[in-house]
Amino acid sequence: MSAPVTPAPDFALTGSIGKLKRAKVPQRMRNVELVLLIVACGINVGSLVLVQLGVLGVVDGGPLAICGLLTVLVLAIHVAMRFVAPQADALILPVATVLNGLGIAEIYRIDLALGNEGWDALANKQIAWTALALGAAFATIVLIRHQRVLQRYTYIFGLVAVILLILPMIPGLGIEVNGARVWIQIGTLTFQPGEIAKIALAIFFAGYLVQRRESLSMVGKSFLGMRFPRGRDLGPILVVWAMSMAVIVFQRDLGTGLLYFGLFLVMLYVATGRGSWVILGLSLVGLGAVLANQFLDYVHGRFANWYDAFNPENFNGYGGSYQLVQGLFGLAHGGVIGTGLGEGLPEVTPVAQSDYIIASLGEELGLAGIFAILCLYLLLVGRGLRIGFAGHDDFSKLLAVGLSFTIALQCFIVIGGVMRVIPLTGLTTPFLAAGGSSLVANWMIAALLLRLSDSLRNEPRLVVG
């Protein structure tokens, strides 16, 4: 009986001479992407028009023309992919585009309500950052031709991540915004290096876990039917936990600390397949939560605002639950179908353009709109996980899963906090919220997922013809 042969769409071994022939790469996926991009850009333009009609009663062509330039940049990425990544996933770019466009429309709507104009308008800054983010995505796709190039520099990416995390603590460079010291300022430009650090950490974790997978997954003692690691193998998870706690303590950024540790824990589980790591990781999270709630006033305040938000003492106190309650009222005001773009009152919620943009969109688009946005995120994360499961090497699998989970966990932390499922942490909603560093990082993540999807489909496999 002959052994089964794995089919391969890319290469074939034909005839007795055994020559490899490269199959023609179809452009069908890129054509599907183009159609979806046209739909996405149409939704974005329609959102701006509805905002202008709702607030101004007339259509202003200026903002529409500026967003038209962003459409050109998105189409430039599409054209570049036809040459350098023809088999990349067809859904990631359109989904990221429509999320980014909806965010710009809602930020513009809040600017109109607050009377912000010129460079004081966050919408104008968001458009400028979007152009920069699209440029970074374009460069990522063009310059990185294969993901295995990243694996060569595993420890360099780890060092870069550490440096990026330390930068906000340097006197004269780091600045404090809303109680958190996670920003750096160079001239008039402010940037959050931790957003780029999460990409560097994902690459470092993927490379490191590939090297240490056997010792982390095979060795250990069994207890209650589950194999637990040796004490000497607990070093990596303890180091990452300590790093995450340092971010919470010294930078006063609860959300980023949770994001880093959650990213490592998920990648560790995927690399080893051992549920004991999840139990240990969740135990460390619980221990960290108890310690932070006990010794850090700002963390204790967020827990108090979460479980007793409508208490007058919390509602009226400094840094209290006023923002959380206003966001909940806004979501309730939106109902099922929303008030309509430009017809609500999202500006009454503090920081409605960034931390609470989900509440702003929920008020004007309603439950139906929030459900559609969550479906877009689910589609984006699902495509990323699909890329990871289809990977032919461990590094590609871990990197795709890590990048996808970064978006998923960030959405859960932010949206869960706004909807009072978990305590509010202060992260930004990917692609939607005002924030240039977050926008650049998330577009780079989308570009890396596109590069991974193309590279994985181009892996050579042989068949007997």
PDB file of C-alpha atoms in Angstrom, residues 280-394:
ATOM      1  CA  LEU A 280      -0.399  29.089  37.095  1.00  0.00           C
ATOM      2  CA  GLY A 281      -0.840  32.219  35.001  1.00  0.00           C
ATOM      3  CA  LEU A 282      -4.368  32.910  36.248  1.00  0.00           C
ATOM      4  CA  SER A 283      -3.147  32.341  39.803  1.00  0.00           C
ATOM      5  CA  LEU A 284      -0.471  34.986  39.258  1.00  0.00           C
ATOM      6  CA  VAL A 285      -3.074  37.345  37.797  1.00  0.00           C
ATOM      7  CA  GLY A 286      -5.242  36.832  40.875  1.00  0.00           C
ATOM      8  CA  LEU A 287      -2.283  37.420  43.180  1.00  0.00           C
ATOM      9  CA  GLY A 288      -1.327  40.570  41.271  1.00  0.00           C
ATOM     10  CA  ALA A 289      -4.911  41.866  41.433  1.00  0.00           C
ATOM     11  CA  VAL A 290      -5.073  41.360  45.202  1.00  0.00           C
ATOM     12  CA  LEU A 291      -1.712  43.051  45.786  1.00  0.00           C
ATOM     13  CA  ALA A 292      -2.480  45.964  43.444  1.00  0.00           C
ATOM     14  CA  ASN A 293      -5.908  46.508  45.006  1.00  0.00           C
ATOM     15  CA  GLN A 294      -4.359  46.435  48.476  1.00  0.00           C
ATOM     16  CA  PHE A 295      -1.345  48.692  47.958  1.00  0.00           C
ATOM     17  CA  LEU A 296      -2.073  50.882  44.902  1.00  0.00           C
ATOM     18  CA  ASP A 297      -4.676  53.581  45.454  1.00  0.00           C
ATOM     19  CA  TYR A 298      -5.483  54.115  41.804  1.00  0.00           C
ATOM     20  CA  VAL A 299      -6.117  50.386  41.247  1.00  0.00           C
ATOM     21  CA  HIS A 300      -8.263  50.243  44.397  1.00  0.00           C
ATOM     22  CA  GLY A 301     -10.240  53.206  43.092  1.00  0.00           C
ATOM     23  CA  ARG A 302     -10.925  51.494  39.784  1.00  0.00           C
ATOM     24  CA  PHE A 303     -12.168  48.379  41.542  1.00  0.00           C
ATOM     25  CA  ALA A 304     -14.418  50.534  43.758  1.00  0.00           C
ATOM     26  CA  ASN A 305     -15.792  52.405  40.731  1.00  0.00           C
ATOM     27  CA  TRP A 306     -16.496  49.075  39.052  1.00  0.00           C
ATOM     28  CA  TYR A 307     -18.429  47.206  41.731  1.00  0.00           C
ATOM     29  CA  ASP A 308     -20.151  50.259  43.265  1.00  0.00           C
ATOM     30  CA  ALA A 309     -20.380  52.690  40.364  1.00  0.00           C
ATOM     31  CA  PHE A 310     -23.677  54.312  41.381  1.00  0.00           C
ATOM     32  CA  ASN A 311     -22.637  55.070  44.942  1.00  0.00           C
ATOM     33  CA  PRO A 312     -22.735  58.902  45.296  1.00  0.00           C
ATOM     34  CA  GLU A 313     -19.340  58.881  47.028  1.00  0.00           C
ATOM     35  CA  ASN A 314     -17.726  57.117  44.068  1.00  0.00           C
ATOM     36  CA  PHE A 315     -19.752  59.000  41.462  1.00  0.00           C
ATOM     37  CA  ASN A 316     -18.827  62.471  42.757  1.00  0.00           C
ATOM     38  CA  GLY A 317     -15.297  61.713  43.970  1.00  0.00           C
ATOM     39  CA  TYR A 318     -12.102  62.781  42.195  1.00  0.00           C
ATOM     40  CA  GLY A 319     -11.333  60.157  39.569  1.00  0.00           C
ATOM     41  CA  GLY A 320     -14.622  58.490  40.467  1.00  0.00           C
ATOM     42  CA  SER A 321     -17.213  56.604  38.454  1.00  0.00           C
ATOM     43  CA  TYR A 322     -18.739  59.659  36.720  1.00  0.00           C
ATOM     44  CA  GLN A 323     -17.162  58.723  33.375  1.00  0.00           C
ATOM     45  CA  LEU A 324     -18.234  55.084  33.660  1.00  0.00           C
ATOM     46  CA  VAL A 325     -21.832  55.956  34.544  1.00  0.00           C
ATOM     47  CA  GLN A 326     -22.103  58.567  31.780  1.00  0.00           C
ATOM     48  CA  GLY A 327     -20.911  55.970  29.286  1.00  0.00           C
ATOM     49  CA  LEU A 328     -23.522  53.494  30.501  1.00  0.00           C
ATOM     50  CA  PHE A 329     -26.234  56.160  30.200  1.00  0.00           C
ATOM     51  CA  GLY A 330     -25.046  56.875  26.659  1.00  0.00           C
ATOM     52  CA  LEU A 331     -25.277  53.199  25.711  1.00  0.00           C
ATOM     53  CA  ALA A 332     -28.748  53.017  27.230  1.00  0.00           C
ATOM     54  CA  HIS A 333     -29.800  56.149  25.328  1.00  0.00           C
ATOM     55  CA  GLY A 334     -28.824  54.509  22.061  1.00  0.00           C
ATOM     56  CA  GLY A 335     -31.176  51.590  22.527  1.00  0.00           C
ATOM     57  CA  VAL A 336     -31.363  48.980  19.800  1.00  0.00           C
ATOM     58  CA  ILE A 337     -30.879  51.047  16.641  1.00  0.00           C
ATOM     59  CA  GLY A 338     -29.246  54.184  18.067  1.00  0.00           C
ATOM     60  CA  THR A 339     -30.011  57.867  17.765  1.00  0.00           C
ATOM     61  CA  GLY A 340     -28.254  58.126  14.399  1.00  0.00           C
ATOM     62  CA  LEU A 341     -24.828  59.567  13.604  1.00  0.00           C
ATOM     63  CA  GLY A 342     -24.742  63.211  14.663  1.00  0.00           C
ATOM     64  CA  GLU A 343     -27.989  62.969  16.632  1.00  0.00           C
ATOM     65  CA  GLY A 344     -26.792  61.795  20.052  1.00  0.00           C
ATOM     66  CA  LEU A 345     -24.946  63.455  22.934  1.00  0.00           C
ATOM     67  CA  PRO A 346     -21.677  61.498  23.164  1.00  0.00           C
ATOM     68  CA  GLU A 347     -19.700  64.614  24.050  1.00  0.00           C
ATOM     69  CA  VAL A 348     -21.119  64.690  27.611  1.00  0.00           C
ATOM     70  CA  THR A 349     -18.986  61.636  28.475  1.00  0.00           C
ATOM     71  CA  PRO A 350     -15.388  62.552  29.406  1.00  0.00           C
ATOM     72  CA  VAL A 351     -12.733  61.436  26.901  1.00  0.00           C
ATOM     73  CA  ALA A 352     -15.452  60.275  24.513  1.00  0.00           C
ATOM     74  CA  GLN A 353     -13.060  60.269  21.528  1.00  0.00           C
ATOM     75  CA  SER A 354     -10.546  57.815  22.974  1.00  0.00           C
ATOM     76  CA  ASP A 355     -11.279  55.675  26.028  1.00  0.00           C
ATOM     77  CA  TYR A 356     -15.035  55.852  25.533  1.00  0.00           C
ATOM     78  CA  ILE A 357     -15.459  55.849  21.781  1.00  0.00           C
ATOM     79  CA  ILE A 358     -17.350  52.540  22.052  1.00  0.00           C
ATOM     80  CA  ALA A 359     -19.912  54.272  24.265  1.00  0.00           C
ATOM     81  CA  SER A 360     -20.121  57.143  21.742  1.00  0.00           C
ATOM     82  CA  LEU A 361     -20.696  54.767  18.836  1.00  0.00           C
ATOM     83  CA  GLY A 362     -23.106  52.703  20.935  1.00  0.00           C
ATOM     84  CA  GLU A 363     -25.249  55.755  21.581  1.00  0.00           C
ATOM     85  CA  GLU A 364     -25.468  56.774  17.936  1.00  0.00           C
ATOM     86  CA  LEU A 365     -25.451  53.336  16.283  1.00  0.00           C
ATOM     87  CA  GLY A 366     -27.244  51.430  19.023  1.00  0.00           C
ATOM     88  CA  LEU A 367     -26.971  47.794  20.003  1.00  0.00           C
ATOM     89  CA  ALA A 368     -27.143  46.802  16.347  1.00  0.00           C
ATOM     90  CA  GLY A 369     -24.154  48.990  15.506  1.00  0.00           C
ATOM     91  CA  ILE A 370     -22.083  47.715  18.428  1.00  0.00           C
ATOM     92  CA  PHE A 371     -22.912  44.154  17.401  1.00  0.00           C
ATOM     93  CA  ALA A 372     -21.721  44.902  13.853  1.00  0.00           C
ATOM     94  CA  ILE A 373     -18.469  46.403  15.176  1.00  0.00           C
ATOM     95  CA  LEU A 374     -17.871  43.392  17.420  1.00  0.00           C
ATOM     96  CA  CYS A 375     -18.479  41.125  14.423  1.00  0.00           C
ATOM     97  CA  LEU A 376     -15.808  43.035  12.490  1.00  0.00           C
ATOM     98  CA  TYR A 377     -13.346  42.518  15.341  1.00  0.00           C
ATOM     99  CA  LEU A 378     -14.331  38.854  15.545  1.00  0.00           C
ATOM    100  CA  LEU A 379     -13.734  38.492  11.815  1.00  0.00           C
ATOM    101  CA  LEU A 380     -10.341  40.211  12.054  1.00  0.00           C
ATOM    102  CA  VAL A 381      -9.198  38.068  14.988  1.00  0.00           C
ATOM    103  CA  GLY A 382     -10.645  34.920  13.422  1.00  0.00           C
ATOM    104  CA  ARG A 383      -8.718  35.449  10.206  1.00  0.00           C
ATOM    105  CA  GLY A 384      -5.538  35.962  12.208  1.00  0.00           C
ATOM    106  CA  LEU A 385      -6.069  32.758  14.186  1.00  0.00           C
ATOM    107  CA  ARG A 386      -6.835  30.917  10.959  1.00  0.00           C
ATOM    108  CA  ILE A 387      -3.476  32.090   9.610  1.00  0.00           C
ATOM    109  CA  GLY A 388      -1.805  30.735  12.750  1.00  0.00           C
ATOM    110  CA  PHE A 389      -3.492  27.348  12.537  1.00  0.00           C
ATOM    111  CA  ALA A 390      -2.445  27.029   8.877  1.00  0.00           C
ATOM    112  CA  GLY A 391       1.222  27.777   9.632  1.00  0.00           C
ATOM    113  CA  HIS A 392       3.843  25.251   8.554  1.00  0.00           C
ATOM    114  CA  ASP A 393       6.396  26.194  11.230  1.00  0.00           C
ATOM    115  CA  ASP A 394       6.066  26.877  14.939  1.00  0.00           C
TER     116      ASP A 394
END
